[in-house]
């Protein structure tokens, strides 16, 4: 049954650099190879690249969309969910995942990192935000050197 | 690709009569036979019965949950989405569907019917609410006599 | 302190008849005279008329807006809350009130009635929806003959 | 009319240090003196301290609550809004404000900073998060040395 499958979120900007897209595509590719369902915000940039990578391996992709039209999903989303909640949909992407892989550094991604850490959902980072508070580094975002390591770390921490 | 598939929502109470459960299970069964993805609120009663019917035919089932735990989904949900939005998640069930089949008559179902009709998403009713305003009947809920007719009508109206 | 004050929601269409607007304005007028804070969806039609009535008596008006711009509130809203949640904001209007007065019959209003009844929040109706299920009338919506009666009934039931 | 008034959000943890509480109380105090409406998440810690400070000067305080009970607001909230949306209510706190003052460093606060920066709503920081991405500092959070400076900067940037 699919409900025994693992769900990992990939978060990142709806616009991204070529390097970030390459990282995202490889993450998606690796998630599908591991039989993991990919959940994301359903739009372009990092999200589309990750879905493309997963789809190329026959993986399942879910897009939690900010708008109210299923058709606004990127073409690699198989399960489009139309929330019409705008950025509040970020919380759903996070809450539905057992771990999160953050790629790159948009402000929407930062909000998702905050929601994940607040909910004790592990966050693995690839070229993403670094945090400090009151001058002290916060090491909650677990760094990965490459997509394979990001997926490996996410799966090892996806215990819920 | 799955994103070319049709999505139909089945709505109804988390507690229901044996007759409603039977209707829901047959609706789920028929949706799966027609290769339609079933979306619902992910809990018990009508929702669980519909998912059970769909699963028995190898169909895909999505549960948009009010809570923040994927594990709160009924055992026939393959794609659990944890929203933590409470009843506001009803809007997502509706917005993600091309048509809605309402079974029985809880107040949560009534709220979903209102959201669907406001968004011009067709509602097919099986033993559900009837509406009138200022003493005039409102015939927006399209009645069906049985599950097969409900599915047939839903698919014929699922144009978006 | 204001937090000891009572909160009553007025719900109804963003477009309405002249008769509905008159009812709404009188409801708002009476709520303000009773020192009740009026909460609504913040837009036009019934919402604007009720806020206008309350404002004319120095009452406080809160608008829970579907969009993300405070400026989209009608001119009689003193406290605009920008949710950007679309129709999901209906749930907030209901949850923040101790009782609800429904005027007229749009589908958005129907969704709010469903949400209120599901949460055991009393609904008083003025020229609004009537409900039946499986052919049996549902009498949960408490009818009122005029605005003063609607406010009186709402306040007597606003126990939470 | 109140709707000409300015709205500033104060964000911070529901638990906080004595120093953070003191900063928050002074921010609330100063906002009220400037006739600004304070909006926050309605709970304890930084939120309660800010509301306490505003209330002591006769200011108006709004609490956008995560739960569905108005009574869960801290005692200094005059306008409790019960969303039942959990952490997704953070978006509403941000969207309803013209500028945001962040005090201290919880993860919920981090999510709100992300939502604000994404929506081009200015963020003033007092002892809060510092951000960098890919090793480059991000200076979007505008530092303030004390509560009076935080309020002054927030008001000067609250142009929307």
Tab-separated table of N, CA and C in Angstrom, chain A residues 5-152:
chain	number	residue	atom	x	y	z
A	5	UNK	N	4.422	4.062	2.239
A	5	UNK	CA	5.581	4.701	1.622
A	5	UNK	C	6.024	5.918	2.424
A	6	UNK	N	7.262	6.308	2.179
A	6	UNK	CA	7.813	7.480	2.846
A	6	UNK	C	7.565	8.728	1.993
A	7	UNK	N	7.369	9.834	2.668
A	7	UNK	CA	7.131	11.116	1.993
A	7	UNK	C	8.249	12.086	2.384
A	8	UNK	N	8.947	12.609	1.399
A	8	UNK	CA	9.974	13.628	1.643
A	8	UNK	C	9.607	14.884	0.852
A	9	UNK	N	9.708	16.033	1.507
A	9	UNK	CA	9.449	17.296	0.817
A	9	UNK	C	10.730	17.866	0.238
A	10	UNK	N	10.631	18.440	-0.951
A	10	UNK	CA	11.726	19.219	-1.522
A	10	UNK	C	11.243	20.658	-1.620
A	11	UNK	N	11.976	21.573	-0.986
A	11	UNK	CA	11.575	22.978	-0.982
A	11	UNK	C	12.661	23.832	-1.602
A	12	UNK	N	12.223	24.923	-2.243
A	12	UNK	CA	13.156	25.823	-2.907
A	12	UNK	C	12.374	26.816	-3.746
A	13	UNK	N	13.067	27.773	-4.295
A	13	UNK	CA	12.406	28.873	-4.990
A	13	UNK	C	11.704	28.469	-6.277
A	14	UNK	N	10.684	29.238	-6.659
A	14	UNK	CA	9.981	28.995	-7.924
A	14	UNK	C	10.803	29.508	-9.095
A	15	UNK	N	11.848	30.266	-8.792
A	15	UNK	CA	12.885	30.574	-9.772
A	15	UNK	C	14.202	30.146	-9.145
A	16	UNK	N	15.089	29.607	-9.953
A	16	UNK	CA	16.342	29.124	-9.365
A	16	UNK	C	17.448	29.141	-10.399
A	17	UNK	N	18.669	29.011	-9.923
A	17	UNK	CA	19.826	28.964	-10.813
A	17	UNK	C	19.903	27.597	-11.495
A	18	UNK	N	20.703	27.534	-12.545
A	18	UNK	CA	20.892	26.261	-13.249
A	18	UNK	C	21.509	25.236	-12.298
A	19	UNK	N	22.380	25.691	-11.428
A	19	UNK	CA	23.024	24.761	-10.497
A	19	UNK	C	21.997	24.188	-9.506
A	20	UNK	N	21.122	25.084	-9.016
A	20	UNK	CA	20.093	24.612	-8.085
A	20	UNK	C	19.141	23.633	-8.782
A	21	UNK	N	18.802	23.925	-10.031
A	21	UNK	CA	17.909	23.021	-10.767
A	21	UNK	C	18.547	21.648	-10.919
A	22	UNK	N	19.851	21.645	-11.171
A	22	UNK	CA	20.551	20.371	-11.334
A	22	UNK	C	20.527	19.580	-10.020
A	23	UNK	N	20.795	20.275	-8.914
A	23	UNK	CA	20.733	19.606	-7.606
A	23	UNK	C	19.330	19.043	-7.357
A	24	UNK	N	18.308	19.853	-7.664
A	24	UNK	CA	16.926	19.442	-7.391
A	24	UNK	C	16.549	18.231	-8.245
A	25	UNK	N	16.957	18.258	-9.493
A	25	UNK	CA	16.619	17.140	-10.367
A	25	UNK	C	17.260	15.839	-9.864
A	26	UNK	N	18.492	15.960	-9.407
A	26	UNK	CA	19.159	14.763	-8.893
A	26	UNK	C	18.526	14.276	-7.586
A	27	UNK	N	18.088	15.211	-6.759
A	27	UNK	CA	17.388	14.816	-5.535
A	27	UNK	C	16.103	14.065	-5.903
A	28	UNK	N	15.343	14.602	-6.841
A	28	UNK	CA	14.100	13.948	-7.253
A	28	UNK	C	14.360	12.555	-7.821
A	29	UNK	N	15.381	12.479	-8.643
A	29	UNK	CA	15.803	11.221	-9.252
A	29	UNK	C	16.099	10.182	-8.162
A	30	UNK	N	16.863	10.602	-7.172
A	30	UNK	CA	17.274	9.671	-6.120
A	30	UNK	C	16.101	9.282	-5.221
A	31	UNK	N	15.210	10.239	-4.934
A	31	UNK	CA	14.035	9.910	-4.123
A	31	UNK	C	13.202	8.831	-4.819
A	32	UNK	N	12.991	8.990	-6.126
A	32	UNK	CA	12.188	8.005	-6.850
A	32	UNK	C	12.876	6.638	-6.849
A	33	UNK	N	14.174	6.648	-6.997
A	33	UNK	CA	14.911	5.376	-6.975
A	33	UNK	C	14.746	4.658	-5.636
A	34	UNK	N	14.576	5.439	-4.581
A	34	UNK	CA	14.406	4.865	-3.238
A	34	UNK	C	12.933	4.599	-2.930
A	35	UNK	N	12.062	4.780	-3.928
A	35	UNK	CA	10.628	4.522	-3.765
A	35	UNK	C	9.978	5.469	-2.754
A	36	UNK	N	10.472	6.705	-2.744
A	36	UNK	CA	9.930	7.727	-1.841
A	36	UNK	C	9.000	8.639	-2.635
A	37	UNK	N	7.879	9.020	-2.036
A	37	UNK	CA	6.971	9.977	-2.667
A	37	UNK	C	7.486	11.390	-2.407
A	38	UNK	N	7.567	12.172	-3.485
A	38	UNK	CA	8.077	13.538	-3.392
A	38	UNK	C	6.910	14.498	-3.245
A	39	UNK	N	6.983	15.349	-2.232
A	39	UNK	CA	5.957	16.369	-2.045
A	39	UNK	C	6.623	17.735	-2.140
A	40	UNK	N	5.951	18.681	-2.809
A	40	UNK	CA	6.530	20.015	-2.974
A	40	UNK	C	5.402	21.007	-3.185
A	41	UNK	N	5.778	22.250	-3.450
A	41	UNK	CA	4.790	23.312	-3.643
A	41	UNK	C	4.174	23.353	-5.030
A	42	UNK	N	4.639	22.481	-5.929
A	42	UNK	CA	3.962	22.271	-7.205
A	42	UNK	C	4.246	23.255	-8.310
A	43	UNK	N	5.072	24.274	-8.035
A	43	UNK	CA	5.309	25.290	-9.067
A	43	UNK	C	6.628	25.020	-9.803
A	44	UNK	N	7.278	26.096	-10.296
A	44	UNK	CA	8.470	25.969	-11.127
A	44	UNK	C	9.761	25.931	-10.330
A	45	UNK	N	10.849	26.265	-10.983
A	45	UNK	CA	12.153	26.368	-10.322
A	45	UNK	C	12.586	25.049	-9.706
A	46	UNK	N	12.981	25.106	-8.450
A	46	UNK	CA	13.437	23.914	-7.737
A	46	UNK	C	12.350	22.839	-7.717
A	47	UNK	N	11.092	23.283	-7.561
A	47	UNK	CA	10.001	22.314	-7.470
A	47	UNK	C	9.845	21.523	-8.769
A	48	UNK	N	9.844	22.231	-9.879
A	48	UNK	CA	9.688	21.556	-11.164
A	48	UNK	C	10.878	20.643	-11.459
A	49	UNK	N	12.070	21.104	-11.136
A	49	UNK	CA	13.257	20.293	-11.409
A	49	UNK	C	13.229	19.004	-10.597
A	50	UNK	N	12.832	19.111	-9.333
A	50	UNK	CA	12.765	17.909	-8.498
A	50	UNK	C	11.714	16.941	-9.037
A	51	UNK	N	10.554	17.479	-9.422
A	51	UNK	CA	9.488	16.608	-9.960
A	51	UNK	C	9.937	15.966	-11.266
A	52	UNK	N	10.669	16.718	-12.070
A	52	UNK	CA	11.163	16.170	-13.333
A	52	UNK	C	12.092	14.987	-13.076
A	53	UNK	N	12.987	15.181	-12.114
A	53	UNK	CA	13.910	14.094	-11.783
A	53	UNK	C	13.178	12.861	-11.280
A	54	UNK	N	12.179	13.070	-10.429
A	54	UNK	CA	11.429	11.931	-9.894
A	54	UNK	C	10.633	11.238	-11.000
A	55	UNK	N	9.999	12.043	-11.852
A	55	UNK	CA	9.169	11.466	-12.912
A	55	UNK	C	9.998	10.622	-13.874
A	56	UNK	N	11.235	11.051	-14.099
A	56	UNK	CA	12.077	10.318	-15.054
A	56	UNK	C	12.369	8.908	-14.559
A	57	UNK	N	12.191	8.687	-13.262
A	57	UNK	CA	12.410	7.354	-12.678
A	57	UNK	C	11.104	6.680	-12.278
A	58	UNK	N	9.988	7.256	-12.752
A	58	UNK	CA	8.700	6.642	-12.432
A	58	UNK	C	8.211	6.918	-11.027
A	59	UNK	N	8.765	7.943	-10.388
A	59	UNK	CA	8.349	8.271	-9.026
A	59	UNK	C	7.019	9.002	-8.984
A	60	UNK	N	6.455	9.066	-7.787
A	60	UNK	CA	5.197	9.785	-7.578
A	60	UNK	C	5.495	11.173	-7.037
A	61	UNK	N	4.812	12.190	-7.611
A	61	UNK	CA	5.051	13.583	-7.228
A	61	UNK	C	3.740	14.257	-6.855
A	62	UNK	N	3.767	14.959	-5.726
A	62	UNK	CA	2.596	15.675	-5.226
A	62	UNK	C	2.925	17.163	-5.197
A	63	UNK	N	2.014	17.989	-5.705
A	63	UNK	CA	2.207	19.439	-5.675
A	63	UNK	C	1.103	20.116	-4.879
A	64	UNK	N	1.482	20.752	-3.783
A	64	UNK	CA	0.522	21.476	-2.927
A	64	UNK	C	0.515	22.924	-3.404
A	65	UNK	N	-0.462	23.270	-4.208
A	65	UNK	CA	-0.447	24.533	-4.946
A	65	UNK	C	-1.001	25.702	-4.136
A	66	UNK	N	-0.430	26.899	-4.303
A	66	UNK	CA	-0.969	28.071	-3.597
A	66	UNK	C	-2.290	28.560	-4.186
A	67	UNK	N	-2.537	28.314	-5.456
A	67	UNK	CA	-3.729	28.837	-6.120
A	67	UNK	C	-4.878	27.843	-6.130
A	68	UNK	N	-5.915	28.172	-6.870
A	68	UNK	CA	-7.094	27.311	-6.858
A	68	UNK	C	-7.278	26.549	-8.167
A	69	UNK	N	-6.248	26.528	-8.997
A	69	UNK	CA	-6.355	25.815	-10.264
A	69	UNK	C	-5.340	24.666	-10.318
A	70	UNK	N	-5.857	23.457	-10.466
A	70	UNK	CA	-4.994	22.294	-10.603
A	70	UNK	C	-4.017	22.462	-11.763
A	71	UNK	N	-4.465	23.202	-12.788
A	71	UNK	CA	-3.648	23.341	-13.993
A	71	UNK	C	-2.409	24.199	-13.777
A	72	UNK	N	-2.314	24.860	-12.634
A	72	UNK	CA	-1.134	25.694	-12.401
A	72	UNK	C	0.080	24.882	-11.951
A	73	UNK	N	-0.105	23.596	-11.763
A	73	UNK	CA	1.028	22.742	-11.363
A	73	UNK	C	2.026	22.620	-12.505
A	74	UNK	N	3.283	22.386	-12.151
A	74	UNK	CA	4.265	22.108	-13.200
A	74	UNK	C	3.937	20.756	-13.844
A	75	UNK	N	4.421	20.531	-15.077
A	75	UNK	CA	3.958	19.342	-15.825
A	75	UNK	C	4.403	18.014	-15.235
A	76	UNK	N	5.282	18.053	-14.250
A	76	UNK	CA	5.769	16.799	-13.665
A	76	UNK	C	5.042	16.439	-12.373
A	77	UNK	N	4.052	17.236	-12.015
A	77	UNK	CA	3.252	16.923	-10.831
A	77	UNK	C	2.147	15.951	-11.227
A	78	UNK	N	2.106	14.831	-10.544
A	78	UNK	CA	1.065	13.834	-10.847
A	78	UNK	C	-0.173	14.038	-9.995
A	79	UNK	N	0.032	14.482	-8.772
A	79	UNK	CA	-1.078	14.697	-7.836
A	79	UNK	C	-1.123	16.183	-7.486
A	80	UNK	N	-1.873	16.984	-8.253
A	80	UNK	CA	-1.970	18.408	-7.913
A	80	UNK	C	-3.063	18.642	-6.865
A	81	UNK	N	-2.713	19.328	-5.788
A	81	UNK	CA	-3.676	19.680	-4.739
A	81	UNK	C	-3.824	21.205	-4.752
A	82	UNK	N	-5.024	21.669	-5.059
A	82	UNK	CA	-5.272	23.115	-5.171
A	82	UNK	C	-5.783	23.633	-3.836
A	83	UNK	N	-4.966	24.424	-3.149
A	83	UNK	CA	-5.367	24.866	-1.810
A	83	UNK	C	-6.041	26.233	-1.807
A	84	UNK	N	-5.652	27.104	-2.715
A	84	UNK	CA	-6.104	28.513	-2.709
A	84	UNK	C	-5.743	29.227	-1.404
A	85	UNK	N	-4.726	28.773	-0.729
A	85	UNK	CA	-4.334	29.369	0.552
A	85	UNK	C	-3.107	30.263	0.436
A	86	UNK	N	-2.614	30.493	-0.768
A	86	UNK	CA	-1.403	31.296	-0.912
A	86	UNK	C	-0.248	30.644	-0.180
A	87	UNK	N	0.562	31.481	0.462
A	87	UNK	CA	1.769	30.965	1.110
A	87	UNK	C	1.468	30.112	2.342
A	88	UNK	N	0.242	30.191	2.853
A	88	UNK	CA	-0.088	29.328	3.988
A	88	UNK	C	0.005	27.859	3.587
A	89	UNK	N	-0.003	27.600	2.305
A	89	UNK	CA	0.141	26.208	1.864
A	89	UNK	C	1.517	25.653	2.201
A	90	UNK	N	2.481	26.510	2.457
A	90	UNK	CA	3.811	26.029	2.835
A	90	UNK	C	3.738	25.092	4.041
A	91	UNK	N	2.850	25.419	4.977
A	91	UNK	CA	2.726	24.594	6.179
A	91	UNK	C	2.310	23.170	5.812
A	92	UNK	N	1.465	23.038	4.814
A	92	UNK	CA	0.973	21.709	4.423
A	92	UNK	C	2.092	20.883	3.791
A	93	UNK	N	2.904	21.534	2.969
A	93	UNK	CA	4.044	20.829	2.367
A	93	UNK	C	4.906	20.219	3.481
A	94	UNK	N	5.149	21.015	4.508
A	94	UNK	CA	6.013	20.572	5.604
A	94	UNK	C	5.350	19.483	6.443
A	95	UNK	N	4.105	19.732	6.844
A	95	UNK	CA	3.423	18.821	7.771
A	95	UNK	C	3.195	17.441	7.150
A	96	UNK	N	3.137	17.379	5.825
A	96	UNK	CA	2.870	16.103	5.166
A	96	UNK	C	4.133	15.294	4.914
A	97	UNK	N	5.284	15.856	5.255
A	97	UNK	CA	6.555	15.185	4.965
A	97	UNK	C	7.197	14.651	6.242
A	98	UNK	N	8.003	13.626	6.082
A	98	UNK	CA	8.739	13.062	7.213
A	98	UNK	C	10.111	13.713	7.367
A	99	UNK	N	10.568	14.331	6.301
A	99	UNK	CA	11.804	15.118	6.345
A	99	UNK	C	11.762	16.057	5.153
A	100	UNK	N	12.611	17.074	5.182
A	100	UNK	CA	12.581	18.134	4.181
A	100	UNK	C	13.983	18.336	3.634
A	101	UNK	N	14.084	18.465	2.315
A	101	UNK	CA	15.357	18.830	1.694
A	101	UNK	C	15.205	20.230	1.102
A	102	UNK	N	15.992	21.180	1.619
A	102	UNK	CA	15.929	22.575	1.168
A	102	UNK	C	17.061	22.849	0.196
A	103	UNK	N	16.712	23.407	-0.959
A	103	UNK	CA	17.707	23.695	-1.991
A	103	UNK	C	17.639	25.176	-2.328
A	104	UNK	N	18.752	25.881	-2.152
A	104	UNK	CA	18.782	27.301	-2.481
A	104	UNK	C	18.123	28.150	-1.429
A	105	UNK	N	17.932	29.435	-1.742
A	105	UNK	CA	17.589	30.326	-0.662
A	105	UNK	C	16.572	31.401	-0.943
A	106	UNK	N	15.347	31.039	-1.240
A	106	UNK	CA	14.329	32.080	-1.326
A	106	UNK	C	13.721	32.303	0.056
A	107	UNK	N	12.954	33.397	0.186
A	107	UNK	CA	12.332	33.695	1.478
A	107	UNK	C	11.183	32.732	1.782
A	108	UNK	N	10.489	32.266	0.746
A	108	UNK	CA	9.456	31.250	0.975
A	108	UNK	C	10.071	29.986	1.562
A	109	UNK	N	11.256	29.640	1.050
A	109	UNK	CA	11.973	28.485	1.587
A	109	UNK	C	12.345	28.704	3.049
A	110	UNK	N	12.739	29.924	3.362
A	110	UNK	CA	13.068	30.242	4.755
A	110	UNK	C	11.850	30.042	5.664
A	111	UNK	N	10.679	30.461	5.190
A	111	UNK	CA	9.477	30.270	6.016
A	111	UNK	C	9.218	28.778	6.224
A	112	UNK	N	9.456	27.991	5.188
A	112	UNK	CA	9.233	26.551	5.322
A	112	UNK	C	10.233	25.910	6.274
A	113	UNK	N	11.476	26.371	6.228
A	113	UNK	CA	12.466	25.864	7.181
A	113	UNK	C	12.016	26.167	8.607
A	114	UNK	N	11.529	27.382	8.833
A	114	UNK	CA	11.037	27.742	10.164
A	114	UNK	C	9.881	26.849	10.603
A	115	UNK	N	8.938	26.628	9.702
A	115	UNK	CA	7.803	25.760	10.057
A	115	UNK	C	8.275	24.337	10.360
A	116	UNK	N	9.222	23.837	9.573
A	116	UNK	CA	9.699	22.466	9.785
A	116	UNK	C	10.421	22.334	11.126
A	117	UNK	N	11.344	23.251	11.390
A	117	UNK	CA	12.114	23.142	12.634
A	117	UNK	C	11.191	23.283	13.846
A	118	UNK	N	10.172	24.146	13.719
A	118	UNK	CA	9.237	24.301	14.827
A	118	UNK	C	8.459	23.002	15.085
A	119	UNK	N	8.235	22.214	14.030
A	119	UNK	CA	7.480	20.965	14.160
A	119	UNK	C	8.378	19.752	14.336
A	120	UNK	N	9.661	19.976	14.586
A	120	UNK	CA	10.608	18.870	14.757
A	120	UNK	C	10.678	17.954	13.550
A	121	UNK	N	10.528	18.524	12.368
A	121	UNK	CA	10.703	17.762	11.129
A	121	UNK	C	12.101	18.084	10.612
A	122	UNK	N	12.940	17.055	10.386
A	122	UNK	CA	14.339	17.307	10.018
A	122	UNK	C	14.466	18.060	8.694
A	123	UNK	N	15.431	18.971	8.648
A	123	UNK	CA	15.705	19.756	7.443
A	123	UNK	C	17.145	19.502	6.999
A	124	UNK	N	17.281	19.031	5.760
A	124	UNK	CA	18.597	18.841	5.157
A	124	UNK	C	18.802	19.976	4.165
A	125	UNK	N	19.967	20.600	4.181
A	125	UNK	CA	20.186	21.757	3.311
A	125	UNK	C	21.235	21.536	2.241
A	126	UNK	N	20.912	21.968	1.035
A	126	UNK	CA	21.868	21.984	-0.079
A	126	UNK	C	21.970	23.423	-0.562
A	127	UNK	N	23.088	24.072	-0.305
A	127	UNK	CA	23.289	25.465	-0.751
A	127	UNK	C	22.153	26.361	-0.306
A	128	UNK	N	21.768	26.251	0.936
A	128	UNK	CA	20.602	26.997	1.401
A	128	UNK	C	20.978	27.948	2.529
A	129	UNK	N	20.002	28.386	3.288
A	129	UNK	CA	20.188	29.348	4.363
A	129	UNK	C	21.099	28.803	5.472
A	130	UNK	N	21.829	29.736	6.107
A	130	UNK	CA	22.472	29.461	7.394
A	130	UNK	C	21.863	30.426	8.388
A	131	UNK	N	21.735	29.953	9.617
A	131	UNK	CA	21.027	30.729	10.624
A	131	UNK	C	21.930	30.994	11.818
A	132	UNK	N	21.755	32.170	12.405
A	132	UNK	CA	22.318	32.376	13.741
A	132	UNK	C	21.365	33.288	14.498
A	133	UNK	N	21.397	33.142	15.817
A	133	UNK	CA	20.552	34.041	16.613
A	133	UNK	C	21.369	34.623	17.750
A	134	UNK	N	21.195	35.903	17.926
A	134	UNK	CA	21.986	36.617	18.919
A	134	UNK	C	23.472	36.330	18.737
A	135	UNK	N	23.870	36.166	17.482
A	135	UNK	CA	25.274	35.963	17.185
A	135	UNK	C	25.768	34.535	17.333
A	136	UNK	N	24.899	33.636	17.799
A	136	UNK	CA	25.298	32.228	17.945
A	136	UNK	C	24.763	31.431	16.757
A	137	UNK	N	25.619	30.632	16.096
A	137	UNK	CA	25.130	29.809	14.986
A	137	UNK	C	24.072	28.811	15.459
A	138	UNK	N	23.043	28.630	14.649
A	138	UNK	CA	22.043	27.595	14.899
A	138	UNK	C	22.293	26.506	13.862
A	139	UNK	N	22.559	25.308	14.349
A	139	UNK	CA	22.978	24.236	13.440
A	139	UNK	C	21.860	23.244	13.146
A	140	UNK	N	20.634	23.693	13.256
A	140	UNK	CA	19.510	22.770	13.039
A	140	UNK	C	19.385	22.307	11.595
A	141	UNK	N	19.785	23.147	10.653
A	141	UNK	CA	19.753	22.724	9.252
A	141	UNK	C	20.972	21.835	9.025
A	142	UNK	N	20.717	20.598	8.620
A	142	UNK	CA	21.776	19.603	8.478
A	142	UNK	C	22.361	19.713	7.071
A	143	UNK	N	23.631	20.066	6.952
A	143	UNK	CA	24.167	20.270	5.607
A	143	UNK	C	24.427	18.952	4.885
A	144	UNK	N	24.254	18.990	3.569
A	144	UNK	CA	24.628	17.852	2.721
A	144	UNK	C	25.516	18.386	1.610
A	145	UNK	N	26.458	17.557	1.181
A	145	UNK	CA	27.407	17.991	0.153
A	145	UNK	C	26.898	17.763	-1.253
A	146	UNK	N	25.939	16.847	-1.372
A	146	UNK	CA	25.451	16.525	-2.721
A	146	UNK	C	24.076	15.875	-2.599
A	147	UNK	N	23.371	15.731	-3.721
A	147	UNK	CA	22.001	15.196	-3.675
A	147	UNK	C	21.900	13.806	-3.040
A	148	UNK	N	22.806	12.943	-3.353
A	148	UNK	CA	22.721	11.584	-2.794
A	148	UNK	C	22.847	11.616	-1.277
A	149	UNK	N	23.755	12.458	-0.787
A	149	UNK	CA	23.903	12.570	0.661
A	149	UNK	C	22.658	13.198	1.298
A	150	UNK	N	22.073	14.164	0.602
A	150	UNK	CA	20.855	14.809	1.126
A	150	UNK	C	19.729	13.787	1.275
A	151	UNK	N	19.563	12.966	0.266
A	151	UNK	CA	18.490	11.956	0.327
A	151	UNK	C	18.808	10.923	1.395
A	152	UNK	N	20.057	10.500	1.477
A	152	UNK	CA	20.439	9.504	2.480
A	152	UNK	C	20.177	10.034	3.889
